[in-house]
mmCIF file of C-alpha atoms in Angstrom:
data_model
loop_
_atom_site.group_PDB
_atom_site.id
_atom_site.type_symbol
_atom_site.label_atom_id
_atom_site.label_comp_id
_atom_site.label_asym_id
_atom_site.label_seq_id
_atom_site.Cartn_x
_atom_site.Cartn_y
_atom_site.Cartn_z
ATOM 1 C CA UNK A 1 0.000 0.000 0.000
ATOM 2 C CA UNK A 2 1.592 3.204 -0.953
ATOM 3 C CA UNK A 3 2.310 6.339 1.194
ATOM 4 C CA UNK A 4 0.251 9.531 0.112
ATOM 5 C CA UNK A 5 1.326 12.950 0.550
ATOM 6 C CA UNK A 6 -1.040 15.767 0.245
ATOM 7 C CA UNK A 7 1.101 18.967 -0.612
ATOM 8 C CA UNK A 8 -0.352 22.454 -1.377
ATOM 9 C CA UNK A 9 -0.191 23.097 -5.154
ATOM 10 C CA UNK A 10 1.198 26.200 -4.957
ATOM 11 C CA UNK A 11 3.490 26.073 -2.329
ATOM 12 C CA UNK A 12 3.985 22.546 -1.797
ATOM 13 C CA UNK A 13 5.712 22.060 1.981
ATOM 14 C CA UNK A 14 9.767 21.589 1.842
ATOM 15 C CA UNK A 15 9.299 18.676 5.232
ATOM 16 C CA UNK A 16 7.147 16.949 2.918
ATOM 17 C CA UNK A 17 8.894 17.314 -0.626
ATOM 18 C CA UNK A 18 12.511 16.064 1.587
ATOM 19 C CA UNK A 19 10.652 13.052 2.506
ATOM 20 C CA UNK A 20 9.718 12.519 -1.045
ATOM 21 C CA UNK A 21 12.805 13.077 -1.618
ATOM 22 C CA UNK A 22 14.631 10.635 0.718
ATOM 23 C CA UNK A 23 12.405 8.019 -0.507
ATOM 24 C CA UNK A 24 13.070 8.735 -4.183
ATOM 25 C CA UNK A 25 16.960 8.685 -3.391
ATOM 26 C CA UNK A 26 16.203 4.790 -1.932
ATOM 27 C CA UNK A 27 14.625 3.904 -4.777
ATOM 28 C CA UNK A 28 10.912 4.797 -4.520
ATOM 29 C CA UNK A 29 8.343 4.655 -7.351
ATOM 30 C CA UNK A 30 5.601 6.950 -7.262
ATOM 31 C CA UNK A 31 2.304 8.197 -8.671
ATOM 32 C CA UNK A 32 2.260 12.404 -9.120
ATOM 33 C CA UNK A 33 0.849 15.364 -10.897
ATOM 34 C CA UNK A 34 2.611 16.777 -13.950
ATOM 35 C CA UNK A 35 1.309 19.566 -15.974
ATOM 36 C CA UNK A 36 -0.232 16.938 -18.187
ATOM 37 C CA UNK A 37 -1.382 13.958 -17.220
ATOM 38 C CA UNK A 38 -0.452 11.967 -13.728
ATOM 39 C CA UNK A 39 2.812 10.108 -14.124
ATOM 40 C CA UNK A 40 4.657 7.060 -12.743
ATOM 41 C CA UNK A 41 8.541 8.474 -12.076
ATOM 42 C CA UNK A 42 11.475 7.864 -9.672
ATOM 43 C CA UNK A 43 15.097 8.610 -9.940
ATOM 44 C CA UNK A 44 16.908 9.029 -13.013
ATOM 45 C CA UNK A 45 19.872 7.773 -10.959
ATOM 46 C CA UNK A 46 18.092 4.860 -9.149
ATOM 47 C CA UNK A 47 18.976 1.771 -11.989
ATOM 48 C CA UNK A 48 16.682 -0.340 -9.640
ATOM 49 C CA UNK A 49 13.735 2.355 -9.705
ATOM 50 C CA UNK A 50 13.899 2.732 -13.429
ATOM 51 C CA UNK A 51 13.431 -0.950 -14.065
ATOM 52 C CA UNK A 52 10.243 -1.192 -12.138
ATOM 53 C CA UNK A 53 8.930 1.773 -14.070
ATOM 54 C CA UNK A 54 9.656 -0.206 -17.064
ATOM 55 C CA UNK A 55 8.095 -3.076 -15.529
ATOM 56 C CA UNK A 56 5.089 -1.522 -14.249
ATOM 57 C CA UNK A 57 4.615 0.187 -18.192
ATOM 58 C CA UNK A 58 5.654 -2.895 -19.713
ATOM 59 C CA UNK A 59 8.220 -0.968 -22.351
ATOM 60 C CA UNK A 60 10.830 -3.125 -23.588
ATOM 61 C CA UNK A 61 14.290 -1.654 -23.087
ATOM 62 C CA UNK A 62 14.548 -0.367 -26.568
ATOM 63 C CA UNK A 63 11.401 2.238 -25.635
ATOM 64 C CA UNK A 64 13.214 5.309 -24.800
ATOM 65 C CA UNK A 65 11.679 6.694 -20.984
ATOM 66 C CA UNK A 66 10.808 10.608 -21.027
ATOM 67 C CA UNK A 67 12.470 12.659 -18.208
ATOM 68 C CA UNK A 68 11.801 16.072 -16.364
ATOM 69 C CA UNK A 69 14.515 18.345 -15.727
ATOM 70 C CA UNK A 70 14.625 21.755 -14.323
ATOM 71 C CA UNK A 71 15.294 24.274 -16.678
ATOM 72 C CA UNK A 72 16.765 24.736 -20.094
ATOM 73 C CA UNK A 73 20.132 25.128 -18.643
ATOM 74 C CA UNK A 74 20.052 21.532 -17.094
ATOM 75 C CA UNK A 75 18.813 19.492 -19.900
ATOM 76 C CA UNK A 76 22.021 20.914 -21.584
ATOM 77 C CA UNK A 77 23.439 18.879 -19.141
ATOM 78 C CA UNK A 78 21.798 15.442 -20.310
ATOM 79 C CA UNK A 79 21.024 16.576 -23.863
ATOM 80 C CA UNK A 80 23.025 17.935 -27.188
ATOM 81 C CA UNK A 81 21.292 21.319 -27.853
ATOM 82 C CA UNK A 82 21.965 22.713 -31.128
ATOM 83 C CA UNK A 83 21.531 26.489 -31.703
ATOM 84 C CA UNK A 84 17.817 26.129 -33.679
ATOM 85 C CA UNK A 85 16.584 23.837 -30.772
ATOM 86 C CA UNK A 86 17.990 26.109 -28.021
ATOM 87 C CA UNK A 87 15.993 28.862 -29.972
ATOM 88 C CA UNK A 88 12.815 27.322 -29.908
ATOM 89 C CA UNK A 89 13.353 25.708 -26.934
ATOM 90 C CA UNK A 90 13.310 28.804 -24.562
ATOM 91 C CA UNK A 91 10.117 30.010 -26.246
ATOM 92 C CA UNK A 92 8.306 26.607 -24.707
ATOM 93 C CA UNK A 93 9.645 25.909 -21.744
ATOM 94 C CA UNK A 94 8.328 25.458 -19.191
ATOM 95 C CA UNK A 95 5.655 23.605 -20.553
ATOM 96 C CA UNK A 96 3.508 20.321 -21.868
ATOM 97 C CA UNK A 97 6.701 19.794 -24.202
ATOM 98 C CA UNK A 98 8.726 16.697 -24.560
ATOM 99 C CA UNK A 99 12.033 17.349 -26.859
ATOM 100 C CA UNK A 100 13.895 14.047 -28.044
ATOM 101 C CA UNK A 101 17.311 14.969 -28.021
ATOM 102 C CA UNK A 102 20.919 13.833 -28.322
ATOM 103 C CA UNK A 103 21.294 12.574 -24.795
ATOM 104 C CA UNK A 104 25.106 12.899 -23.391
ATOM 105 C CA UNK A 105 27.020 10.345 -21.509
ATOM 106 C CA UNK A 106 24.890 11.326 -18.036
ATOM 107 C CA UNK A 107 21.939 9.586 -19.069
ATOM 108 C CA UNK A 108 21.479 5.942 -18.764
ATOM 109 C CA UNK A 109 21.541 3.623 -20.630
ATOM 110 C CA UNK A 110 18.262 1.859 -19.334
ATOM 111 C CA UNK A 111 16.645 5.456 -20.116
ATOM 112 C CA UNK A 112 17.831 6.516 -23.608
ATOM 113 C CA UNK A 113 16.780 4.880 -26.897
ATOM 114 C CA UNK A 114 19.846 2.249 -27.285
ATOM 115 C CA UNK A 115 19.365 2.615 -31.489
ATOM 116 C CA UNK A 116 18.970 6.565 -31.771
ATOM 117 C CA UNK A 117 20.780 7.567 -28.553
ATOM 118 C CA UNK A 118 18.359 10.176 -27.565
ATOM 119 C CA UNK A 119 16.045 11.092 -24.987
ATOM 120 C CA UNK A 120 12.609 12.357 -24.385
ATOM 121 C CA UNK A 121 12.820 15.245 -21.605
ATOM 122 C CA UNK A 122 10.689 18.036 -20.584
ATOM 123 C CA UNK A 123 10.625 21.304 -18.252
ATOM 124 C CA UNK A 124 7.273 21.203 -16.750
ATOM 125 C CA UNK A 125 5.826 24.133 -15.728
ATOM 126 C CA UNK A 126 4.367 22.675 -12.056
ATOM 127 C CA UNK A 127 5.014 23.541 -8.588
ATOM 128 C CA UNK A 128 4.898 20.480 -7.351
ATOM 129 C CA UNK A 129 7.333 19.143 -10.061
ATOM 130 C CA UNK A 130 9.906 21.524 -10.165
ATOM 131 C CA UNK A 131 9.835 21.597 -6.175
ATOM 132 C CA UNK A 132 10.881 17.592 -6.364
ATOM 133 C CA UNK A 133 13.288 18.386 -9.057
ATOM 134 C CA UNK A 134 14.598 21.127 -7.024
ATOM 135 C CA UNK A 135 14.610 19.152 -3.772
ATOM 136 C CA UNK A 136 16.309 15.791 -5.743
ATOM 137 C CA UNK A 137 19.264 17.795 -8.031
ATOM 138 C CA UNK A 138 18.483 15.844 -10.944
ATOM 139 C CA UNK A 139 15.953 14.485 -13.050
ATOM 140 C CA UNK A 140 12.796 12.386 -12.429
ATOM 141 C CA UNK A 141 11.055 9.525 -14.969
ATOM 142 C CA UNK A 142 8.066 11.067 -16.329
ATOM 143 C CA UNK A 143 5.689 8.138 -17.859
ATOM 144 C CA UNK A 144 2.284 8.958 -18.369
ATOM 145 C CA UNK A 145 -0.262 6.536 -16.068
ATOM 146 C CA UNK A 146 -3.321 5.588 -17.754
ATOM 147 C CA UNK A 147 -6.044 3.455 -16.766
ATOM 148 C CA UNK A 148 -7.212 0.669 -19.030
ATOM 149 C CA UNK A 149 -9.901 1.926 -21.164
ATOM 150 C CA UNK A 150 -13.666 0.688 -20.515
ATOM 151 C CA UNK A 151 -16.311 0.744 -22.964
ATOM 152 C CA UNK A 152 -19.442 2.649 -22.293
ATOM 153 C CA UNK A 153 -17.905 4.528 -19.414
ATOM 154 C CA UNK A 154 -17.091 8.165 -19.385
ATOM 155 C CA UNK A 155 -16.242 8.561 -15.693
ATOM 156 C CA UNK A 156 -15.792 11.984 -14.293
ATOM 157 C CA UNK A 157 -12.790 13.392 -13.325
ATOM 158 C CA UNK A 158 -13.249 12.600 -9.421
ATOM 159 C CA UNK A 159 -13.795 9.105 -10.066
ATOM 160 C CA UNK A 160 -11.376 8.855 -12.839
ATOM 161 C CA UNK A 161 -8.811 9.911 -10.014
ATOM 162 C CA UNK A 162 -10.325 7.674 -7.464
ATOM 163 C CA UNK A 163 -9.797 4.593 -9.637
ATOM 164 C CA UNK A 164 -6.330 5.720 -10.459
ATOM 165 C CA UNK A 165 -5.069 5.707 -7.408
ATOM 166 C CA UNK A 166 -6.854 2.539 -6.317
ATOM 167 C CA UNK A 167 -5.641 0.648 -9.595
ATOM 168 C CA UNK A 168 -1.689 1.967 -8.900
ATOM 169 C CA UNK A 169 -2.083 1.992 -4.779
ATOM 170 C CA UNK A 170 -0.128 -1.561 -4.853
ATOM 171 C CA UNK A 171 2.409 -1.069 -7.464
ATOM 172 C CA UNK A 172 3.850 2.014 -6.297
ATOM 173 C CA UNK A 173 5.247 3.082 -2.834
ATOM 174 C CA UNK A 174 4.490 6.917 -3.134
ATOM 175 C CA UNK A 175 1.383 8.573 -4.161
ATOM 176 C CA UNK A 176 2.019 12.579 -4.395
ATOM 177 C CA UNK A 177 -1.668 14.461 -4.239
ATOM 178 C CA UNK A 178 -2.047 17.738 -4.353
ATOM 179 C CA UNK A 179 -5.424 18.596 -4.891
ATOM 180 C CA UNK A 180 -5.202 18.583 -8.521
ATOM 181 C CA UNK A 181 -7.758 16.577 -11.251
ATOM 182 C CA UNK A 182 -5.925 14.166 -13.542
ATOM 183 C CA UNK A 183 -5.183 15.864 -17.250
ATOM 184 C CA UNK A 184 -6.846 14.143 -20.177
ATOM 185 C CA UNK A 185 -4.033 15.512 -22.730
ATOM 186 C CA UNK A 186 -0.373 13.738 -23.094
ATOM 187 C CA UNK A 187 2.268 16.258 -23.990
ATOM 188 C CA UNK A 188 3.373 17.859 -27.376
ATOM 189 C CA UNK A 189 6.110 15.773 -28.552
ATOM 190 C CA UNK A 190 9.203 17.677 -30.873
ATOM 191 C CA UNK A 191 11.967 15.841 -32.533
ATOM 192 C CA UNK A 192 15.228 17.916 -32.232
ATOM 193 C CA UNK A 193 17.472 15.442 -33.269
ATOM 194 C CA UNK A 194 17.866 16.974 -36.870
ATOM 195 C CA UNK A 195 18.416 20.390 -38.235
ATOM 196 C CA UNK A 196 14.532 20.739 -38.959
ATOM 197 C CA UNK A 197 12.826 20.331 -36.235
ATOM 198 C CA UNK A 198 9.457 18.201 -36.455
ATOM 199 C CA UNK A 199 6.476 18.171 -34.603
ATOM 200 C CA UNK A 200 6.401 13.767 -33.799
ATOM 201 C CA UNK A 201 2.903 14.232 -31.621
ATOM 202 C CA UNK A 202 -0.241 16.897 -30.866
ATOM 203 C CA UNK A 203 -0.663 16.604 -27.423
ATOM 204 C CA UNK A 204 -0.589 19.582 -24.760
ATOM 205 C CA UNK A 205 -0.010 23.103 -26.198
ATOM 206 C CA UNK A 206 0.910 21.602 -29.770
ATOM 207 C CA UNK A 207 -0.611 25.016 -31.710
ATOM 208 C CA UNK A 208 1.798 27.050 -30.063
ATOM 209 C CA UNK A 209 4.605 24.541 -31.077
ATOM 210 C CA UNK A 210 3.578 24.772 -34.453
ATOM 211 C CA UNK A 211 3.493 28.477 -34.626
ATOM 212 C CA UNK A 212 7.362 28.320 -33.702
ATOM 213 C CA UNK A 213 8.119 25.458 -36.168
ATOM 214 C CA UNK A 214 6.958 26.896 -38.960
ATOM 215 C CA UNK A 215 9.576 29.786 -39.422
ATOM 216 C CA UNK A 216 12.040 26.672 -39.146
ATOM 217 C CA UNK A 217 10.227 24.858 -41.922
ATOM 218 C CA UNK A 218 10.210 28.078 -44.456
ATOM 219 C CA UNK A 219 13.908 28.561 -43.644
ATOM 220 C CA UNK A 220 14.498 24.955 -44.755
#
């Protein structure tokens, strides 16, 4: 049965974020808000943590696993940012954008796509988020959690999170609440792995992406 921990949206509580912390550093799973939808994440660094994710998602290891970071400035740190991207980049973030990048020799193995060498990572723009990111000094597993669909059933968004949380209570050790309603709409996805830049998925925000890309695409 996991541990929940009701923070304040706004200004979630440091006591409370630490222990979230702590537990993420041991190797933790957990269940939390994002700017999007509610994801399953733990520690980038936590080889043990990643592999239940994986397990829990059922993605092969040649699935690449979308990460958060803090800012622009540290996905530099875990991604190749070319001078277009970086351009773009700064006009989205934060946001409901994931960018699959170059990654660099910080990111693991068991997280990157092992054919493309790249990675899916994002800057979300959530309190509670970018208070764990802050709290942990590096990034956290982002995959989206979804219930399996049912036909004829169009719950609403309090029982939608109800089941949720009941469905993942005994897979994960760490459910993070904050008040919030779970988001029906996955993130914009943007390949920056080449010199044109190319819109992969509409999700999240994915007009304003657009609206950036297409300078990019006239220029080409």
């Amino acid at each position: 049965m996991a541990d929940i921990y009701s923070v304040h949206p706004e200004t979630p509580q440091i006591r409370r974020i630490e222990k979230i912390r702590d537990a993420l550093q041991d190797g933790a799973v957990m269940l939390y808000p994002t700017d999007t939808v509610y994801a399953i994440g733990c520690d980038l660094k936590v080889k043990s943590a990643v592999e239940r994710v994986r397990r829990l998602k059922q993605l092969s290891n040649d699935k690449p696993l979308t990460f958060l970071c803090s800012s622009l400035s540290d996905i530099a740190q875990y991604a190749s940012v070319s001078d277009p991207a970086y351009r773009i980049m700064r006009h989205l973030i934060p946001g409901p954008y994931t960018f699959l990048l170059p990654a660099t020799k910080l990111v693991p193995k068991l997280v990157m796509s092992p054919k493309r060498k790249t990675s899916g990572i994002r800057v979300p723009d959530h309190r509670v988020c970018q208070a764990l990111l802050e709290s942990l000094g590096n990034p956290i597993i982002s995959t989206s959690a979804h219930l399996p669909d049912e036909d004829g059933e169009n719950p609403t968004p309090e029982l939608e999170k109800a089941k949720l949380f009941d469905a993942l209570d005994s897979l994960v050790d760490i459910i993070v609440e904050d008040g919030s309603e779970p988001g029906s709409q996955v993130s914009t996805i943007i390949d920056m792995t080449d010199t044109q830049p190319v819109l992969v998925r509409k999700g999240l925000g994915w007009e304003v992406a657009e609206a950036w890309l297409l300078p990019m695409s006239r220029r080409g």
